[in-house]
JSON list of C-alpha atoms in Angstrom, two decimals:
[
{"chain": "A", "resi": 1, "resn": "UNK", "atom": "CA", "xyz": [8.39, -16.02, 7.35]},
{"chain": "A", "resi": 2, "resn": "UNK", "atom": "CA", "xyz": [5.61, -13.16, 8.34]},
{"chain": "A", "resi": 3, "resn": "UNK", "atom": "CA", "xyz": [5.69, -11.98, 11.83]},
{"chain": "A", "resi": 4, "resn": "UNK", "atom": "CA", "xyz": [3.90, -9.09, 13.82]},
{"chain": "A", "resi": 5, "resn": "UNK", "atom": "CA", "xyz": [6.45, -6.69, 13.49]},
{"chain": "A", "resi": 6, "resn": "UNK", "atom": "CA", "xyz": [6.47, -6.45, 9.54]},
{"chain": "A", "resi": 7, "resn": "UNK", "atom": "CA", "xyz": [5.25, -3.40, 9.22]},
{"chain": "A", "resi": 8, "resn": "UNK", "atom": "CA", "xyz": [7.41, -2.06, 11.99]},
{"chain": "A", "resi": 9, "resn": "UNK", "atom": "CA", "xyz": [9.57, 0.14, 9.63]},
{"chain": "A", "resi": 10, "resn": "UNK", "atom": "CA", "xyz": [6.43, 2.11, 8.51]},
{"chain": "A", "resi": 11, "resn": "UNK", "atom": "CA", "xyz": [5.36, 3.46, 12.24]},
{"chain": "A", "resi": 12, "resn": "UNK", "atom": "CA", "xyz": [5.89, 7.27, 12.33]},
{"chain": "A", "resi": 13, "resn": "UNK", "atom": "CA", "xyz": [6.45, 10.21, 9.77]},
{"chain": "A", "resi": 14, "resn": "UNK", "atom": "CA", "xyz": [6.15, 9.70, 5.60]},
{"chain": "A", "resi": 15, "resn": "UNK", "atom": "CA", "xyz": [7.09, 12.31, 2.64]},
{"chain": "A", "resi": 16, "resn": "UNK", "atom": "CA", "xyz": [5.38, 10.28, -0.40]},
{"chain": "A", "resi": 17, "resn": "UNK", "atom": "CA", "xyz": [6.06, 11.12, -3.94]},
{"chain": "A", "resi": 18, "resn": "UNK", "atom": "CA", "xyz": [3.07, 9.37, -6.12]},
{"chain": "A", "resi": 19, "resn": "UNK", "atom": "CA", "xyz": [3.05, 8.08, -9.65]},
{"chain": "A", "resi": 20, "resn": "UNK", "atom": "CA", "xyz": [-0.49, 6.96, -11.35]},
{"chain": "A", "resi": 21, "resn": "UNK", "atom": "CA", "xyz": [-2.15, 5.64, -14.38]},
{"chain": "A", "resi": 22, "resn": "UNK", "atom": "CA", "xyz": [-4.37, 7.80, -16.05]},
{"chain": "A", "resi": 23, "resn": "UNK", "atom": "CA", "xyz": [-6.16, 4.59, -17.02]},
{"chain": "A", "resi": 24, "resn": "UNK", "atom": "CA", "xyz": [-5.98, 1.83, -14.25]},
{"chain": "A", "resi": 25, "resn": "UNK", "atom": "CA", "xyz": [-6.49, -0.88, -16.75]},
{"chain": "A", "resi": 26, "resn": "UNK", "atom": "CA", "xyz": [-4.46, 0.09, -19.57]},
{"chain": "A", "resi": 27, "resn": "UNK", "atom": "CA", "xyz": [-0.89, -1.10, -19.65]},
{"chain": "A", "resi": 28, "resn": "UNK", "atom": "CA", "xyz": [-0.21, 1.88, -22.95]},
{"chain": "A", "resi": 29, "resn": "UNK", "atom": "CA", "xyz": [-2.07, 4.75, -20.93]},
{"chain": "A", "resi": 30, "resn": "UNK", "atom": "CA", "xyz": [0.33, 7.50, -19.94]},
{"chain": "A", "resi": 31, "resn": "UNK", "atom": "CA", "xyz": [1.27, 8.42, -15.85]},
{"chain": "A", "resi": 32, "resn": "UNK", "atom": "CA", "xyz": [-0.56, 11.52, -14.85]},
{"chain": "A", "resi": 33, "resn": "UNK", "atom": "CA", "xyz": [2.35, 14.14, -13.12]},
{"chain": "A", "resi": 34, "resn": "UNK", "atom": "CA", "xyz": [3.52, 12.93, -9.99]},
{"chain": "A", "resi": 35, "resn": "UNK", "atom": "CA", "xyz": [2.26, 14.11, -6.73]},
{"chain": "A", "resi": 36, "resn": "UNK", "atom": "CA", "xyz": [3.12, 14.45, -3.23]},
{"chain": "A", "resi": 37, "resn": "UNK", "atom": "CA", "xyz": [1.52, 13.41, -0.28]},
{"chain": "A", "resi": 38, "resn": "UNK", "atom": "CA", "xyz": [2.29, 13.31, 3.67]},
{"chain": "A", "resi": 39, "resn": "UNK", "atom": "CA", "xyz": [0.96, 10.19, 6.01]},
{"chain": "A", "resi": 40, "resn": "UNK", "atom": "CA", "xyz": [1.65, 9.48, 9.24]},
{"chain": "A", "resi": 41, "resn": "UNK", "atom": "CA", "xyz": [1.46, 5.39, 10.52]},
{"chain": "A", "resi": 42, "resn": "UNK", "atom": "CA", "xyz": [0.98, 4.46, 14.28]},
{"chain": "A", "resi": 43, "resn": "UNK", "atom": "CA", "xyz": [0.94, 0.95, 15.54]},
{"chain": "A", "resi": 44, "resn": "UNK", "atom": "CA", "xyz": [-1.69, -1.31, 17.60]},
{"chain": "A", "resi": 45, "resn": "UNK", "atom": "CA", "xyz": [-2.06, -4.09, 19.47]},
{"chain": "A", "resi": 46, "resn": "UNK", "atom": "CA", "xyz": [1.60, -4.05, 20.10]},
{"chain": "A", "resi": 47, "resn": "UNK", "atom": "CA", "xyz": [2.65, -3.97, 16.98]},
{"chain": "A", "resi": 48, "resn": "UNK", "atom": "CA", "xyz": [0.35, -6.46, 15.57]},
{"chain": "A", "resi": 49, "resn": "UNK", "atom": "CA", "xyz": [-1.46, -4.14, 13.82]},
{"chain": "A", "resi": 50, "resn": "UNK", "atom": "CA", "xyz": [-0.99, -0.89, 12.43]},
{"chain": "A", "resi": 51, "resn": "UNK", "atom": "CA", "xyz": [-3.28, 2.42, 10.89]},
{"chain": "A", "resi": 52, "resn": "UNK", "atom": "CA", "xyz": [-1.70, 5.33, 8.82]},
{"chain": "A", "resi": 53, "resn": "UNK", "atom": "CA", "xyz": [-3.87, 7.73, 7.28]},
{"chain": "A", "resi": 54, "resn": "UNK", "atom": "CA", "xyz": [-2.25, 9.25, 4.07]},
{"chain": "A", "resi": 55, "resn": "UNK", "atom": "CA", "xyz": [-2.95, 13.37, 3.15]},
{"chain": "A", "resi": 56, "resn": "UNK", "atom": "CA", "xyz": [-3.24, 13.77, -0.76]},
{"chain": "A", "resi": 57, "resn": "UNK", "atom": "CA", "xyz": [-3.92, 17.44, -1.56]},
{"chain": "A", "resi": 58, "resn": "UNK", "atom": "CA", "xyz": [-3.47, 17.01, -5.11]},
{"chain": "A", "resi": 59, "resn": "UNK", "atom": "CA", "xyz": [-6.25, 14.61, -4.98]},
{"chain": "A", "resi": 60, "resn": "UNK", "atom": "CA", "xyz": [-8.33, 16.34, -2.75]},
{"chain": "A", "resi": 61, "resn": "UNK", "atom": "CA", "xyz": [-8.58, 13.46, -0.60]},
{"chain": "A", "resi": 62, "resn": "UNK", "atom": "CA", "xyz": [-7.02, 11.37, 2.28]},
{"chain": "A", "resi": 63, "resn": "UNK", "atom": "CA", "xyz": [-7.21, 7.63, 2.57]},
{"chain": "A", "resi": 64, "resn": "UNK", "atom": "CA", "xyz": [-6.25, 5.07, 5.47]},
{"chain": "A", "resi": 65, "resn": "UNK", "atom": "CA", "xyz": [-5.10, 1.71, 5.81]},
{"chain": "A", "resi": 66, "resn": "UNK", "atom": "CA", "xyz": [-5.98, -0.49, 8.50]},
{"chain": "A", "resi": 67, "resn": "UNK", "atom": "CA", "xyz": [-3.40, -3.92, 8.82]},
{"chain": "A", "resi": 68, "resn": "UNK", "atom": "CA", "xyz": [-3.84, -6.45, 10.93]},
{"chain": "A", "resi": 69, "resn": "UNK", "atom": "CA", "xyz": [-1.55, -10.27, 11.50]},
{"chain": "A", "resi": 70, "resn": "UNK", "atom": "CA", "xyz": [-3.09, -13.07, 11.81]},
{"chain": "A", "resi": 71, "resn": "UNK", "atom": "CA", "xyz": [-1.05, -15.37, 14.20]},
{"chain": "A", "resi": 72, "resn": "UNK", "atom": "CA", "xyz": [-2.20, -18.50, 13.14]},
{"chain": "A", "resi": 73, "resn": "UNK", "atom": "CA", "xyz": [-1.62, -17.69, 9.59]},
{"chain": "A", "resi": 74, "resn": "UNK", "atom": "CA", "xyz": [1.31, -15.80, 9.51]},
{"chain": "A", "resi": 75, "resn": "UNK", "atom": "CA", "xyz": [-0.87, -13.23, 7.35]},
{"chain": "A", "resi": 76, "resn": "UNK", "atom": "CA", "xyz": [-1.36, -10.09, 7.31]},
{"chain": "A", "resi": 77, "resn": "UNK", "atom": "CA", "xyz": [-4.66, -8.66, 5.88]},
{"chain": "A", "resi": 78, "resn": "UNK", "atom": "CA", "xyz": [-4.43, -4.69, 4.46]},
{"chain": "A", "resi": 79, "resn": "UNK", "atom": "CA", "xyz": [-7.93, -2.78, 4.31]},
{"chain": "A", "resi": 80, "resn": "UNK", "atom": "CA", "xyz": [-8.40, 0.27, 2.36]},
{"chain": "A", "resi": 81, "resn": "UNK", "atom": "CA", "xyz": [-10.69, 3.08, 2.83]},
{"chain": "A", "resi": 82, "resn": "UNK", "atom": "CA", "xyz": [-10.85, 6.53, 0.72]},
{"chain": "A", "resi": 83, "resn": "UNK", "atom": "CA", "xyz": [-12.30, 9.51, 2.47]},
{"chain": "A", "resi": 84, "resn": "UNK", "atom": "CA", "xyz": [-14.05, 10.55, -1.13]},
{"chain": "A", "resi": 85, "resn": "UNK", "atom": "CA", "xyz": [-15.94, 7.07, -0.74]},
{"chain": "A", "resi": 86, "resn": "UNK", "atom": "CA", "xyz": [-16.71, 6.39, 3.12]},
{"chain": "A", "resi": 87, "resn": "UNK", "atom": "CA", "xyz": [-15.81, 2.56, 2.06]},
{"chain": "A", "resi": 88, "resn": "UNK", "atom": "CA", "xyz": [-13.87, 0.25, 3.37]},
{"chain": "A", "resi": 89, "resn": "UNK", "atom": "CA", "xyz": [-12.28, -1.77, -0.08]},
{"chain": "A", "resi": 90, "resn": "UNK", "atom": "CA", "xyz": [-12.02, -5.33, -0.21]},
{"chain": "A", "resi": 91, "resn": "UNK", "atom": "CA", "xyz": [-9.00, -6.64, 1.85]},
{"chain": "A", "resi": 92, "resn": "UNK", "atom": "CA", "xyz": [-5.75, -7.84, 0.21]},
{"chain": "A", "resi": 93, "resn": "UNK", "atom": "CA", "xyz": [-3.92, -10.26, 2.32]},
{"chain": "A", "resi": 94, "resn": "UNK", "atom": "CA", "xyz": [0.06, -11.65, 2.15]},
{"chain": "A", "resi": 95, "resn": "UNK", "atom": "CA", "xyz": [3.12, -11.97, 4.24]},
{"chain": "A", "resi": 96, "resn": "UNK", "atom": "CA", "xyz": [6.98, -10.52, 3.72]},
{"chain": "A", "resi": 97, "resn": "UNK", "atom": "CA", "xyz": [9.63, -12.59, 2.20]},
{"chain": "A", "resi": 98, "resn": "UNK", "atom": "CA", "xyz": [12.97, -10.49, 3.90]},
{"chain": "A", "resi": 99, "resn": "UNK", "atom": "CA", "xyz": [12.18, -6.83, 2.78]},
{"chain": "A", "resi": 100, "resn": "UNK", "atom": "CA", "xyz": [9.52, -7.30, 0.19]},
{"chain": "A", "resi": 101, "resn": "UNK", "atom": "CA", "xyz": [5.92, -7.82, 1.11]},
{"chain": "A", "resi": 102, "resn": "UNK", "atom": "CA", "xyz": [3.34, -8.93, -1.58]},
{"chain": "A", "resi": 103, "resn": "UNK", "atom": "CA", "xyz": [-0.81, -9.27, -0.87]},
{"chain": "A", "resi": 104, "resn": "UNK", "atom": "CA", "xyz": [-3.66, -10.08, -2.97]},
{"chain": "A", "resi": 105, "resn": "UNK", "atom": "CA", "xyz": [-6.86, -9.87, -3.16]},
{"chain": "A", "resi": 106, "resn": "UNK", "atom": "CA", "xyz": [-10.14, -9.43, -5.45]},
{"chain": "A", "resi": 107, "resn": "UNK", "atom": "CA", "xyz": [-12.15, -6.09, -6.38]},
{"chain": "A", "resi": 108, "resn": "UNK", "atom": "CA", "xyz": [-13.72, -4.43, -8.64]},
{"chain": "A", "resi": 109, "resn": "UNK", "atom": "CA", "xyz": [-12.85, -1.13, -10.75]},
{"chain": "A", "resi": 110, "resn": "UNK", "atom": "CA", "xyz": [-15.05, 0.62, -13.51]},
{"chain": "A", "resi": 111, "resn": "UNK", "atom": "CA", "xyz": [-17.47, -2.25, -12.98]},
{"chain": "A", "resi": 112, "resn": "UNK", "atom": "CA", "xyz": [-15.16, -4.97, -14.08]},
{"chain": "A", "resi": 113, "resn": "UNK", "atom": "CA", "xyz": [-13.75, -7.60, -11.59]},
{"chain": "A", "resi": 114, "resn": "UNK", "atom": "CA", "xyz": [-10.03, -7.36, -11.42]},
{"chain": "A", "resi": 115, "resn": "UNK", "atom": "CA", "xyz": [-7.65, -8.73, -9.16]},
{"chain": "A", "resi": 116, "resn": "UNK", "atom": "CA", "xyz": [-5.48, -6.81, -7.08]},
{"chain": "A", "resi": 117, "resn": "UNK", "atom": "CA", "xyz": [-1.94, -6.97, -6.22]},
{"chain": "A", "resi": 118, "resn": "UNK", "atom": "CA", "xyz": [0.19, -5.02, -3.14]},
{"chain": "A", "resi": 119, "resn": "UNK", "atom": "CA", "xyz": [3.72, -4.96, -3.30]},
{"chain": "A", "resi": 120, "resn": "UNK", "atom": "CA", "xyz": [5.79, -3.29, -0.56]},
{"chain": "A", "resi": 121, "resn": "UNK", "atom": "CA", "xyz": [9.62, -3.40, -1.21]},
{"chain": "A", "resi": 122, "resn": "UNK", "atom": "CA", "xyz": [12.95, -1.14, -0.60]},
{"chain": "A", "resi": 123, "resn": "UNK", "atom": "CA", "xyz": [11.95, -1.16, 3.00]},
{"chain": "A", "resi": 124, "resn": "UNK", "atom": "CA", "xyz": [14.51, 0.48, 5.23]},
{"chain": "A", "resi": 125, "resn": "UNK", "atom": "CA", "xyz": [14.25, 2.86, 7.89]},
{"chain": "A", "resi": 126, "resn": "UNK", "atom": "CA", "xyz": [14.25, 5.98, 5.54]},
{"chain": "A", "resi": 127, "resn": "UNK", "atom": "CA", "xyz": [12.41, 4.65, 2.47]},
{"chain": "A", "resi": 128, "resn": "UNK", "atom": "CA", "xyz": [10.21, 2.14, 0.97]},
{"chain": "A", "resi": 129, "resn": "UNK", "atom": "CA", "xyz": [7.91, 1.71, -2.53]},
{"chain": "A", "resi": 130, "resn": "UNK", "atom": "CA", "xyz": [4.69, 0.65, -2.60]},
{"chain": "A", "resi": 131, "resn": "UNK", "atom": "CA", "xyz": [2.84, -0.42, -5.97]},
{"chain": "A", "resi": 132, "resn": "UNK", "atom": "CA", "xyz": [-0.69, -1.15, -6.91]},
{"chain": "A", "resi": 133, "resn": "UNK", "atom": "CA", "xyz": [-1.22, -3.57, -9.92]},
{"chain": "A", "resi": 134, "resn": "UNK", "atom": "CA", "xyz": [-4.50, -4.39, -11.18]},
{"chain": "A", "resi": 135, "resn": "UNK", "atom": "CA", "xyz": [-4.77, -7.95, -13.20]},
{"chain": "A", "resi": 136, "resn": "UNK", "atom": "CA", "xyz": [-8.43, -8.57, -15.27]},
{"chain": "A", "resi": 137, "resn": "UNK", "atom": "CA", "xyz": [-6.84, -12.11, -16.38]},
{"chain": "A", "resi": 138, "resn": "UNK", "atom": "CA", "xyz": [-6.99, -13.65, -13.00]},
{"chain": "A", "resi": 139, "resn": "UNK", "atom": "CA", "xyz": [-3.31, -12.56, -12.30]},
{"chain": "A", "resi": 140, "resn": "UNK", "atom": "CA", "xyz": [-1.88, -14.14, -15.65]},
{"chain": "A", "resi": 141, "resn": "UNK", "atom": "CA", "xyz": [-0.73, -10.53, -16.61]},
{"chain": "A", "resi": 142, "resn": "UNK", "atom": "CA", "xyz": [-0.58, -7.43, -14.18]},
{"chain": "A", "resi": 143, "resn": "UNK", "atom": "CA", "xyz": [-0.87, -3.29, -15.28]},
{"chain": "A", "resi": 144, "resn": "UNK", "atom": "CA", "xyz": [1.04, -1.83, -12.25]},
{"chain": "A", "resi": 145, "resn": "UNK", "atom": "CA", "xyz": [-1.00, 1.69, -12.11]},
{"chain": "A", "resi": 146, "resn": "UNK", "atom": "CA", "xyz": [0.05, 3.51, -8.97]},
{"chain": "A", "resi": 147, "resn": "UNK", "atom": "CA", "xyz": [3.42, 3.92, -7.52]},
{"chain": "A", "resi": 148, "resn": "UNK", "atom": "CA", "xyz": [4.13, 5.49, -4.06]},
{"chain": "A", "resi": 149, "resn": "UNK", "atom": "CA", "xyz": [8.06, 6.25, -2.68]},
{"chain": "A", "resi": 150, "resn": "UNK", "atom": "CA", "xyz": [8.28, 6.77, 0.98]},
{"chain": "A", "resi": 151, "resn": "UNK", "atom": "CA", "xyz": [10.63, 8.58, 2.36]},
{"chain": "A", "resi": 152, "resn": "UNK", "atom": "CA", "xyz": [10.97, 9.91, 6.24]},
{"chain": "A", "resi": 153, "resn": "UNK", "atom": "CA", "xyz": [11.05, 13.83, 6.49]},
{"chain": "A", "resi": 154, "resn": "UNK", "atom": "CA", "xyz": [14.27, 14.93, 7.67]},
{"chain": "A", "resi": 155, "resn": "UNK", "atom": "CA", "xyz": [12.54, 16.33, 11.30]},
{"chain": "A", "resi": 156, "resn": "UNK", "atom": "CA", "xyz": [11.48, 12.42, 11.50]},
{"chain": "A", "resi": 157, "resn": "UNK", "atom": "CA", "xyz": [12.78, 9.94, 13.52]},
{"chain": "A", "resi": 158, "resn": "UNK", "atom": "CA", "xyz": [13.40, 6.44, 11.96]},
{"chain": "A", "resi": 159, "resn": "UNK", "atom": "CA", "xyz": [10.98, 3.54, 13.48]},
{"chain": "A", "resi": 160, "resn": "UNK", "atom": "CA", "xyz": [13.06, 0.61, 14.65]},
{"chain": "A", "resi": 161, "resn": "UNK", "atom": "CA", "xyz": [12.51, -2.83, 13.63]},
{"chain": "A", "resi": 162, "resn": "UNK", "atom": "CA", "xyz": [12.56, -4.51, 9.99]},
{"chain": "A", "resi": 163, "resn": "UNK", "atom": "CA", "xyz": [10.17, -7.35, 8.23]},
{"chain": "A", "resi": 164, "resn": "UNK", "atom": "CA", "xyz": [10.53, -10.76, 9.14]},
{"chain": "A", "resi": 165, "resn": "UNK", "atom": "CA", "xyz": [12.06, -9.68, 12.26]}
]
């Protein structure tokens, strides 16, 4: 089960290599070129909770996540805020099954309601994959549209710890 040290493995240094959709929505639309991107994640409330705040060049834009475990139920709830909007996004919320993480939640892209699915897995010391899918069916049938592999710079030093732990 989820515990407060899930996200232990992602405190510290990140090299991220991005893959995206050129259409969110559209399982057929082509992946722009990839990108890369630095972020750096340090933890709170001792461990409990956790910001990184990711550089994207390419994109002229950062972003930051804010995530925060619940205790009494074993969730963790991921926020999302892009510096080109000011906003904080709609929450997805989940828990970790061994080394694979999944949270949903609802939103809303090009005005249409979609539902929204996190899925962290690979997670090691050195590397993990993050995914974005977006689902207008009410999660019948997902388009995964953005793809991010971490992996720690080799000046970095591994974070200890691993999910579920």
């Amino acid at each position: 089960m989820s515990g407060p040290h899930d996200f232990d493995f992602f405190h510290g240094d990140w090299h991220c290599v991005h893959r995206r959709r050129t259409d969110f929505l559209d399982p057929d639309s082509p992946w722009e070129p990839e990108f890369s991107s630095t972020s750096h994640c340090r933890p709170l409330f001792d461990g409990a909770a956790n910001i990184d705040e990711i550089d994207m060049p390419h994109l002229g834009a950062k972003g930051l996540t804010l995530r925060l475990f619940d205790p009494s139920t074993k969730l963790w709830s991921l926020h999302w805020s892009s510096s080109t909007t000011g906003r904080l996004f709609p929450p997805v919320s989940g828990h970790f099954t061994g080394d694979r993480g999944e949270f949903h939640g609802d939103d809303t892209h090009d005005g249409r309601d979609v539902r929204v699915r996190f899925v962290w897995s690979g997670v090691s010391p050195a590397s993990a994959r993050w995914e974005q899918a977006f689902s207008v069916d009410g999660g019948r049938t997902w388009v995964t549209n953005w793809i991010m592999d971490f992996t720690r710079p080799p000046t970095a030093r591994p974070a200890c710890g691993t999910p579920g732990a």
